[in-house]
PDB file of C-alpha atoms in Angstrom:
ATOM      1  CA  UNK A1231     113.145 -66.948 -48.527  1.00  0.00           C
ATOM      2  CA  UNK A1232     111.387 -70.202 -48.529  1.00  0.00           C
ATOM      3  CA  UNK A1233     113.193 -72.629 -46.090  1.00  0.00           C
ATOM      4  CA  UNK A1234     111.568 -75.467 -45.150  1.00  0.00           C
ATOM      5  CA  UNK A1235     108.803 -76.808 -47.186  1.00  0.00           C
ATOM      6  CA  UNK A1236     106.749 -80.261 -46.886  1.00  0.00           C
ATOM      7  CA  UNK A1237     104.603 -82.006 -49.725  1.00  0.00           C
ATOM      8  CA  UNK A1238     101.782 -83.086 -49.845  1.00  0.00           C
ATOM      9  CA  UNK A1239     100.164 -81.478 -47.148  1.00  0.00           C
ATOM     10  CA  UNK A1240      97.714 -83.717 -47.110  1.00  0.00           C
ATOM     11  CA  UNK A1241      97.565 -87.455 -47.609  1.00  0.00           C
ATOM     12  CA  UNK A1242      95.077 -90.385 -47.491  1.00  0.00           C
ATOM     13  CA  UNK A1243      95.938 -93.839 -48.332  1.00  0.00           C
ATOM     14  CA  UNK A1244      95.743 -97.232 -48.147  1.00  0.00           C
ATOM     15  CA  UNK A1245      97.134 -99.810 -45.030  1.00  0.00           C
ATOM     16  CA  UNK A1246     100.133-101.818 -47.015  1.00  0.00           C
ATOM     17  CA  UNK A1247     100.605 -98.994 -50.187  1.00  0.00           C
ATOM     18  CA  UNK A1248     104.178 -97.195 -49.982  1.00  0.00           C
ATOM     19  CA  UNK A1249     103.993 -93.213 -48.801  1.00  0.00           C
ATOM     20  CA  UNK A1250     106.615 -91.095 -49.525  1.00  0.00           C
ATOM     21  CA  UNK A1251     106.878 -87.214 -47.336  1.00  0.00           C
ATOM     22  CA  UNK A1252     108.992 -84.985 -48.883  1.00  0.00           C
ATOM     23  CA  UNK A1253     111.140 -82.337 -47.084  1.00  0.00           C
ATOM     24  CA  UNK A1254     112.994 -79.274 -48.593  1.00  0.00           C
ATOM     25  CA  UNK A1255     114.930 -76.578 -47.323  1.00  0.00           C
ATOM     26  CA  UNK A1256     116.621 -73.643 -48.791  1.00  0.00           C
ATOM     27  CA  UNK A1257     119.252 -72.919 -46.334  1.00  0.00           C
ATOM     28  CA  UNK A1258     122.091 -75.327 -46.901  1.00  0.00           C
ATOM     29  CA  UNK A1259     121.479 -76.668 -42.740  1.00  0.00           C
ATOM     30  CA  UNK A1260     123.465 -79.716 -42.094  1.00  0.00           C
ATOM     31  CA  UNK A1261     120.923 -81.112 -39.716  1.00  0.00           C
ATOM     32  CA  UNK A1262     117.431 -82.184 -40.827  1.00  0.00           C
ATOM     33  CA  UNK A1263     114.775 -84.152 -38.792  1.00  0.00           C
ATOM     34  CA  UNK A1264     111.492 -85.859 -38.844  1.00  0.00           C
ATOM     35  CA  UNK A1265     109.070 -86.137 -36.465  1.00  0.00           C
ATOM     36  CA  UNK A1266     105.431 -87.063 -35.729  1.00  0.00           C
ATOM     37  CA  UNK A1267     102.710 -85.807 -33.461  1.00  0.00           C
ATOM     38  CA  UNK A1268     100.433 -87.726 -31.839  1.00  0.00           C
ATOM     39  CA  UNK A1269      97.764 -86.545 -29.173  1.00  0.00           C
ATOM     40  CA  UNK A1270      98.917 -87.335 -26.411  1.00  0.00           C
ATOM     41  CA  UNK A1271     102.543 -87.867 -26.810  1.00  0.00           C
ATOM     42  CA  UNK A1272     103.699 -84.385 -28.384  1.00  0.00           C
ATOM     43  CA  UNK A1273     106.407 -84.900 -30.862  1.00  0.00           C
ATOM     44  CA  UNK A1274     108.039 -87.949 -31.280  1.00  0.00           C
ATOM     45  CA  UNK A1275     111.462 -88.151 -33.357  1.00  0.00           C
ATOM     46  CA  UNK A1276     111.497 -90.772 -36.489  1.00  0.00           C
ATOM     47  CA  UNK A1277     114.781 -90.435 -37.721  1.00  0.00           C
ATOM     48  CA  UNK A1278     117.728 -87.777 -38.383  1.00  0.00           C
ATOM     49  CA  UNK A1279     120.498 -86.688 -40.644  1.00  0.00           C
ATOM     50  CA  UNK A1280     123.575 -84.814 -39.792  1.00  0.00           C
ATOM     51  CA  UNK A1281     124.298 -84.732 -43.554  1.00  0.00           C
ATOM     52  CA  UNK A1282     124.161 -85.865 -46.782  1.00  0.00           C
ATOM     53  CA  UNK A1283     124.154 -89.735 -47.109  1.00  0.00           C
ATOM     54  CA  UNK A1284     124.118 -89.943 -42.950  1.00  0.00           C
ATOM     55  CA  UNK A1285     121.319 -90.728 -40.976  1.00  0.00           C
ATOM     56  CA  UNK A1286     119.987 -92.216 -37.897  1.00  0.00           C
ATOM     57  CA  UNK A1287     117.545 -93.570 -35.632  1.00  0.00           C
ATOM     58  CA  UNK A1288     115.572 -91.831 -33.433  1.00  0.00           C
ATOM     59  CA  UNK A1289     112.892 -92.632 -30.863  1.00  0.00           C
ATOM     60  CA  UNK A1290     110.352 -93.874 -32.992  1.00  0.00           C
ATOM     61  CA  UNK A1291     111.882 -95.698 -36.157  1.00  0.00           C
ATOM     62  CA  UNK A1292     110.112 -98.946 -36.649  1.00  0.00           C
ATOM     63  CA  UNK A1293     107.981 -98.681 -40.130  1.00  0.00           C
ATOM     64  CA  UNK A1294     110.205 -95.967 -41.989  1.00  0.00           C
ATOM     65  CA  UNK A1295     112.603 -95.388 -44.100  1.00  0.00           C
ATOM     66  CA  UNK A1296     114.842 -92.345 -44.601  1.00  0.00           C
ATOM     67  CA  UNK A1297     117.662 -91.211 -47.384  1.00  0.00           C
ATOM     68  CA  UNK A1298     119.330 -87.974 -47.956  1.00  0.00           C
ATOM     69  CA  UNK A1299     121.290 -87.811 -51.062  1.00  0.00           C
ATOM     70  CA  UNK A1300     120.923 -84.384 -51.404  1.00  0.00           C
ATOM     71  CA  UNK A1301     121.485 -81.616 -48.204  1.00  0.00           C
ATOM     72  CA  UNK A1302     118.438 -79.741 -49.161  1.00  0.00           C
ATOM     73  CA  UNK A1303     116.167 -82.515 -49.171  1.00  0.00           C
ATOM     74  CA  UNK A1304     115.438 -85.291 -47.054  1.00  0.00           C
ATOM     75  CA  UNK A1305     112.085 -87.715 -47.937  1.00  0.00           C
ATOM     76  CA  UNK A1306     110.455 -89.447 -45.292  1.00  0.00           C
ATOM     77  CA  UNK A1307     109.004 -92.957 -46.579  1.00  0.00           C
ATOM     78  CA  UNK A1308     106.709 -95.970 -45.085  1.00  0.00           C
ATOM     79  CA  UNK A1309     107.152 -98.613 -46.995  1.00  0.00           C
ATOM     80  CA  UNK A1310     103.882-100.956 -45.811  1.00  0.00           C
ATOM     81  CA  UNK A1311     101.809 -98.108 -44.364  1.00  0.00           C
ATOM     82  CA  UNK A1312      99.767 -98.921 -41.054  1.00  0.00           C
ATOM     83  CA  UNK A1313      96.653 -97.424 -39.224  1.00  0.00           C
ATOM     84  CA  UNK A1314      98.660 -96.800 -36.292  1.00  0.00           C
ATOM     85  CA  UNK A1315     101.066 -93.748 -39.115  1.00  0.00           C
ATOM     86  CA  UNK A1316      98.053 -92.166 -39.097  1.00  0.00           C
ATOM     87  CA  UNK A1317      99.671 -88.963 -37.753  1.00  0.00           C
ATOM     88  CA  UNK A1318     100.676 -85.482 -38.858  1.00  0.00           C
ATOM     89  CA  UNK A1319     104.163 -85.284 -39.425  1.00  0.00           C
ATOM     90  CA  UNK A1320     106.762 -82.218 -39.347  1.00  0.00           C
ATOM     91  CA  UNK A1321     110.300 -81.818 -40.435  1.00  0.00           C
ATOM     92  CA  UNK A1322     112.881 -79.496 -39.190  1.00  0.00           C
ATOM     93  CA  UNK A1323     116.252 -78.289 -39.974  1.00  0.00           C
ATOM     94  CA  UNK A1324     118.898 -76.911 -37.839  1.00  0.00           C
ATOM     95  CA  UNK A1325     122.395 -75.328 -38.803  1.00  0.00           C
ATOM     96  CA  UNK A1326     124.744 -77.501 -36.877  1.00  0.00           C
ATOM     97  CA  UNK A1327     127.298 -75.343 -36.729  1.00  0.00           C
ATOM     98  CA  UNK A1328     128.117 -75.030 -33.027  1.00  0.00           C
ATOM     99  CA  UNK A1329     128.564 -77.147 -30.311  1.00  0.00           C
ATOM    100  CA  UNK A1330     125.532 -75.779 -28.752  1.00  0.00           C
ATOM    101  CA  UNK A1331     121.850 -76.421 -30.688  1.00  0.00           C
ATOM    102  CA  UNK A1332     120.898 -74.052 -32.437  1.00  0.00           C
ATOM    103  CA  UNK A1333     117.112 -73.139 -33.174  1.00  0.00           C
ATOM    104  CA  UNK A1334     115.614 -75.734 -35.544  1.00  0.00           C
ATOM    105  CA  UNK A1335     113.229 -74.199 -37.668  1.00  0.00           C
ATOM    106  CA  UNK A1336     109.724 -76.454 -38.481  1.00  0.00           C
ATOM    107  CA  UNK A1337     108.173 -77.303 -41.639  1.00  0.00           C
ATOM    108  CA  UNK A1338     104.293 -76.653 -42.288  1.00  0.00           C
ATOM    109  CA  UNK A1339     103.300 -80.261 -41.597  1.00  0.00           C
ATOM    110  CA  UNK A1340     101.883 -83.508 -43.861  1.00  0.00           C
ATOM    111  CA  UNK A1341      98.958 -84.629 -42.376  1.00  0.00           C
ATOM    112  CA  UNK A1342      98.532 -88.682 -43.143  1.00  0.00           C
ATOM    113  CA  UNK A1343      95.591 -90.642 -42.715  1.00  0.00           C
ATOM    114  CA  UNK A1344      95.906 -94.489 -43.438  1.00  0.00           C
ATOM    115  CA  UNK A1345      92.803 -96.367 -44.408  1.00  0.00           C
TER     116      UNK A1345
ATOM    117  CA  UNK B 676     117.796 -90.488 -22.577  1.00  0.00           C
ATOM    118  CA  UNK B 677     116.253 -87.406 -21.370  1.00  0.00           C
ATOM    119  CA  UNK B 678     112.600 -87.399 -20.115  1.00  0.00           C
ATOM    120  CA  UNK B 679     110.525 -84.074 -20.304  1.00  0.00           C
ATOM    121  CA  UNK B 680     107.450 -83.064 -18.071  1.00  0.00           C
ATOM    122  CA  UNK B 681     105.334 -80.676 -18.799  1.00  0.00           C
ATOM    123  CA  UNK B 682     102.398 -78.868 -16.757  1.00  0.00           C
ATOM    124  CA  UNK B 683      99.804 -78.327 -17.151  1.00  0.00           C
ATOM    125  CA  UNK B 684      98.231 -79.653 -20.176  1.00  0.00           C
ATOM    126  CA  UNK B 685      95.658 -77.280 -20.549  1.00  0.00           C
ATOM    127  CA  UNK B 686      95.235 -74.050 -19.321  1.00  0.00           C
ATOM    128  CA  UNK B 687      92.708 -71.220 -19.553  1.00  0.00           C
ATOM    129  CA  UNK B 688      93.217 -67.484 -18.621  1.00  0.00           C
ATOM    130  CA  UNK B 689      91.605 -64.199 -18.653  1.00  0.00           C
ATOM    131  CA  UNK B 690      92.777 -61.899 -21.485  1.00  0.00           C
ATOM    132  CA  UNK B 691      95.491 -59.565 -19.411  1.00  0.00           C
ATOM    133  CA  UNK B 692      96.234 -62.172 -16.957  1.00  0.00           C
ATOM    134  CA  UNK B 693      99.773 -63.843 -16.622  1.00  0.00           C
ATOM    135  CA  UNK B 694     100.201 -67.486 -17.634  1.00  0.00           C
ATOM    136  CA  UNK B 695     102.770 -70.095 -16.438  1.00  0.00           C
ATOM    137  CA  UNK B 696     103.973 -73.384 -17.956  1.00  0.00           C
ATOM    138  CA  UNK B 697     106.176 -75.517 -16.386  1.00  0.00           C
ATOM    139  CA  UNK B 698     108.484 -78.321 -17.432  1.00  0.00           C
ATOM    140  CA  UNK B 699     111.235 -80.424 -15.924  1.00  0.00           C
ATOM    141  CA  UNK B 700     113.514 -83.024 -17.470  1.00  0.00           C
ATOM    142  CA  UNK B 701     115.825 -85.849 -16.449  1.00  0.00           C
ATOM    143  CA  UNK B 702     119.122 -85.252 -18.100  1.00  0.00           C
ATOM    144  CA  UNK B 703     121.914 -82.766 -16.169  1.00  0.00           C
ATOM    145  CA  UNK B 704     123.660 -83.184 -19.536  1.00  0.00           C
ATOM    146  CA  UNK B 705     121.027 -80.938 -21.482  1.00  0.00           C
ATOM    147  CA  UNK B 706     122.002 -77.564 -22.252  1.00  0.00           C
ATOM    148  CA  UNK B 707     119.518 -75.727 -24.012  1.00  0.00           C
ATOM    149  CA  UNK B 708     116.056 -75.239 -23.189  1.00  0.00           C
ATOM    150  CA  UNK B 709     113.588 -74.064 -26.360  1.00  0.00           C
ATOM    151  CA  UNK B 710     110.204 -73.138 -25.889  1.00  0.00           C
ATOM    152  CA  UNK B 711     107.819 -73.490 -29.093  1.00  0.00           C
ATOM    153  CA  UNK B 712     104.191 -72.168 -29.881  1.00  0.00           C
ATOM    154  CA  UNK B 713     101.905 -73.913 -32.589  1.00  0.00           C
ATOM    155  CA  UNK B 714      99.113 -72.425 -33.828  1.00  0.00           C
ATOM    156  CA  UNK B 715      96.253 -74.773 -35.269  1.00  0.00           C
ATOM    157  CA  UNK B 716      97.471 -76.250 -38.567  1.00  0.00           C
ATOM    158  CA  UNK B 717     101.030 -74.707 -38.429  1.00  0.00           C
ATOM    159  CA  UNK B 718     104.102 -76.176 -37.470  1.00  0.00           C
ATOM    160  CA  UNK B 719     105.899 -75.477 -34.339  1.00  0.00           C
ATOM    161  CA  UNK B 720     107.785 -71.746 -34.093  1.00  0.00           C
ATOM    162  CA  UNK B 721     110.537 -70.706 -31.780  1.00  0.00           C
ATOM    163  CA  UNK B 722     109.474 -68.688 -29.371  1.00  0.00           C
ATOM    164  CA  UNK B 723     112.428 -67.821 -26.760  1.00  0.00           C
ATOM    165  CA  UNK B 724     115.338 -70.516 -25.627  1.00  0.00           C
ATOM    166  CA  UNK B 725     117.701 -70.015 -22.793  1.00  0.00           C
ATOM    167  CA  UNK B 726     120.942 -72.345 -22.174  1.00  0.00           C
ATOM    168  CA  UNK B 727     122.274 -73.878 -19.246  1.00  0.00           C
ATOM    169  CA  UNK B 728     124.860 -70.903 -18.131  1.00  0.00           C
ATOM    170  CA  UNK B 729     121.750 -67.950 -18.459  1.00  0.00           C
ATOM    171  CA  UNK B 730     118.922 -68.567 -15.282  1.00  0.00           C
ATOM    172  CA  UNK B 731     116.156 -65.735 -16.948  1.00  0.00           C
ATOM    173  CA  UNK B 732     115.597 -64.564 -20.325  1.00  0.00           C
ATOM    174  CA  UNK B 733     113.091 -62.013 -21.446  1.00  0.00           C
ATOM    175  CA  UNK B 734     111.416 -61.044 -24.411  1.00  0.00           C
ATOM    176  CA  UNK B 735     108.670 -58.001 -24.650  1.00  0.00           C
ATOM    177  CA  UNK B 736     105.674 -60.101 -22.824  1.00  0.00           C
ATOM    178  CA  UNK B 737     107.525 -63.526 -22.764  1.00  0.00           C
ATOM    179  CA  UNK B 738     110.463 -64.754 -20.407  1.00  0.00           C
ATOM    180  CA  UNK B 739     112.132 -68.391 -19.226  1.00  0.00           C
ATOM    181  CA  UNK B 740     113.624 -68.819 -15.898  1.00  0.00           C
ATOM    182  CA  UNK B 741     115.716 -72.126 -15.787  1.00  0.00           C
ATOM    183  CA  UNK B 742     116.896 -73.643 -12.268  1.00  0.00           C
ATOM    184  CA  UNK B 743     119.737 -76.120 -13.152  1.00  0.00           C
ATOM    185  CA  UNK B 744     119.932 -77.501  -9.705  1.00  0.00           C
ATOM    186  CA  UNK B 745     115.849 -78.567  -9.108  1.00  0.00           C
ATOM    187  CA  UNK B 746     116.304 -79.136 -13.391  1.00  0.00           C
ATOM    188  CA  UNK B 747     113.087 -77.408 -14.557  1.00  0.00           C
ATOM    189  CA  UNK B 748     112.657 -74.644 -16.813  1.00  0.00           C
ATOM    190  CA  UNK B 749     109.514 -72.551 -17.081  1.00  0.00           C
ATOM    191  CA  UNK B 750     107.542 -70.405 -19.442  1.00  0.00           C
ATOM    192  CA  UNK B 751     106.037 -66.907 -18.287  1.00  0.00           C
ATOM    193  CA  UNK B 752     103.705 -64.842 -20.516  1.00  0.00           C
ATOM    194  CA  UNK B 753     102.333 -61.840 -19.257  1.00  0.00           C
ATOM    195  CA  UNK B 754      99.558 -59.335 -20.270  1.00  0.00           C
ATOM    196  CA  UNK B 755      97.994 -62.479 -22.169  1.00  0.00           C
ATOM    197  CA  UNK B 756      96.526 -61.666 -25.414  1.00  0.00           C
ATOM    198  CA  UNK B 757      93.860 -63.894 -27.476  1.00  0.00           C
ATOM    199  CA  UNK B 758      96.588 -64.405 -30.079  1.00  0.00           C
ATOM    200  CA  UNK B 759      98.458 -66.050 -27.657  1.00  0.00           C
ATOM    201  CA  UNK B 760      96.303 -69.215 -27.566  1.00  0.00           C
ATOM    202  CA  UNK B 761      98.389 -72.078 -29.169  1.00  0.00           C
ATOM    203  CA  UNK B 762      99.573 -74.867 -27.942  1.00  0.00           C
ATOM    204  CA  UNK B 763     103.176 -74.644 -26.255  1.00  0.00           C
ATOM    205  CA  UNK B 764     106.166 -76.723 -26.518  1.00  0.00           C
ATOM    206  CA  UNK B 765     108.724 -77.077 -23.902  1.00  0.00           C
ATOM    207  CA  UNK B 766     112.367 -78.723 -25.218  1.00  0.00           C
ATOM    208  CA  UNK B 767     115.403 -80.192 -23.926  1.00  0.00           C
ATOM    209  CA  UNK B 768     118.674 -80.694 -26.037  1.00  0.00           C
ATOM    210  CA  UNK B 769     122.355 -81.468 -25.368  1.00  0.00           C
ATOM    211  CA  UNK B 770     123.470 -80.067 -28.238  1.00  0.00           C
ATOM    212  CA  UNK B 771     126.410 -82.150 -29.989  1.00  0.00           C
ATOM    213  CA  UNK B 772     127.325 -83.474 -26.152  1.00  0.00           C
ATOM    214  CA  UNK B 773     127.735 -87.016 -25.847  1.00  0.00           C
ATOM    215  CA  UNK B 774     127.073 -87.645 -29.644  1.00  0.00           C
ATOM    216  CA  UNK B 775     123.351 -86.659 -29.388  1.00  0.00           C
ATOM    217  CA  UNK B 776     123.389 -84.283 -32.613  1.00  0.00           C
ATOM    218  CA  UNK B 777     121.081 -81.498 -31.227  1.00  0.00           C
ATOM    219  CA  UNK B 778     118.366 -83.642 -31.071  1.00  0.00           C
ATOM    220  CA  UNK B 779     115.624 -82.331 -28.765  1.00  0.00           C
ATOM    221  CA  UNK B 780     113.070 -83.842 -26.475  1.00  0.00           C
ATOM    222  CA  UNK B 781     109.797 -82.569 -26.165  1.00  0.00           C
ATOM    223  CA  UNK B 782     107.182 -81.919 -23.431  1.00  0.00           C
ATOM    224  CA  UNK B 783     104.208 -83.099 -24.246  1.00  0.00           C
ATOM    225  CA  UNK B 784     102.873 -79.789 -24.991  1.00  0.00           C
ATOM    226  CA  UNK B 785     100.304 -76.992 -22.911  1.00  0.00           C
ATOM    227  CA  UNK B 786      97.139 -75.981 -24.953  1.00  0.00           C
ATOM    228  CA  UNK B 787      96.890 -72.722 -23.950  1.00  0.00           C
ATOM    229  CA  UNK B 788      93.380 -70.571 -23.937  1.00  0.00           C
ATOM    230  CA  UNK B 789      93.384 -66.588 -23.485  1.00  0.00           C
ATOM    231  CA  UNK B 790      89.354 -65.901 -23.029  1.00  0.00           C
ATOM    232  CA  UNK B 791      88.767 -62.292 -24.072  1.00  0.00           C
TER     233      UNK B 791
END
């Protein structure tokens, strides 16, 4: 059982070069998020996806870009990267089957550094 | 949207001892309360949740007592082990209520110490 699965884990690059964050998950959830941490301010949400080819904004958006053609995977991309992305970022999945939440289940982390 | 406090950011306890974290938060529309534990380098795991119609929940060493009324939830670990240092996560969701697809809101997290 793999569920949820990040690449890279680690990344260094350059302020203005494109970063892309992959996200997989083996379970078929609907719901799939991304989020960064920050000391400081815990976890912050980016953006969401309630399905394939829907997504949203969440609290944080400004600076990246989401798609999810696919339910199992859902990339996570800054297109001009920025010192202040430097962050470690973690995606998460939850089942959306109820009306109630139901436990969303964390990815290992990518940890980005921007030069 | 929903605001969540948590307290305190730090704390350090005596292997054995009991350890409390508190959090409150802003919206009477959440329903579900998740706590989560992250070890160093890991992503954050589920420890225990409890939802707005349950007050206590307990697991082996572990338990959450929510108080709907005063809105906080809190995190109780007893008999403290050194495996138990990690930082903790409180959460506050409204599920799919009011179109906020079970998005949660986080404290801003407890780093936790058990001294053996």
């Amino acid at each position: 059982d793999a569920g949820i699965t990040q690449s890279p884990r680690y990344k260094i690059t350059e302020t203005g070069r494109q970063v892309t964050l992959m996200c997989h998950q083996t379970w078929s959830h609907s719901y799939m998020f991304w989020y960064r941490q920050d000391l400081g301010h815990g976890l912050r949400l980016i953006y969401y996806s309630a399905a394939a080819d829907i997504t949203d904004k969440g609290e944080v958006p400004d600076g990246y870009v989401v798609s999810r053609s696919k339910t199992e995977n859902f990339p996570l991309t800054l297109e001009s990267a920025t010192r202040s992305q430097t962050s470690v970022y973690f995606c998460a999945s939850n089942k959306g089957t109820s009306f109630f939440t139901d436990t969303q289940y964390f990815g290992p982390g990518t940890r980005l550094t921007v030069l | 949207g929903e605001n969540v406090e948590q307290h305190p950011s730090t704390l350090s306890v005596q292997e054995g001892d009991s350890a409390v974290i508190k959090c409150t938060y802003s919206d009477s529309a959440s329903n579900y309360f998740p706590w989560y534990k992250q070890e160093l380098g890991k992503g954050p795991q589920l420890i225990i949740d409890i939802r707005s119609n349950v007050g206590e929940k307990k697991d082996q060493r572990i338990a959450v007592t929510l108080n709907k009324t005063a809105k906080h939830f809190s995190l109780h670990i007893t008999e403290t082990q050194p495996e138990d240092s990690a930082v903790y996560f409180c959460a506050a969701s409204r599920g799919l209520s009011g179109g906020s697809n079970y998005k949660l809101t986080f404290g801003k997290g407890t780093l936790l110490t058990v001294n053996p």
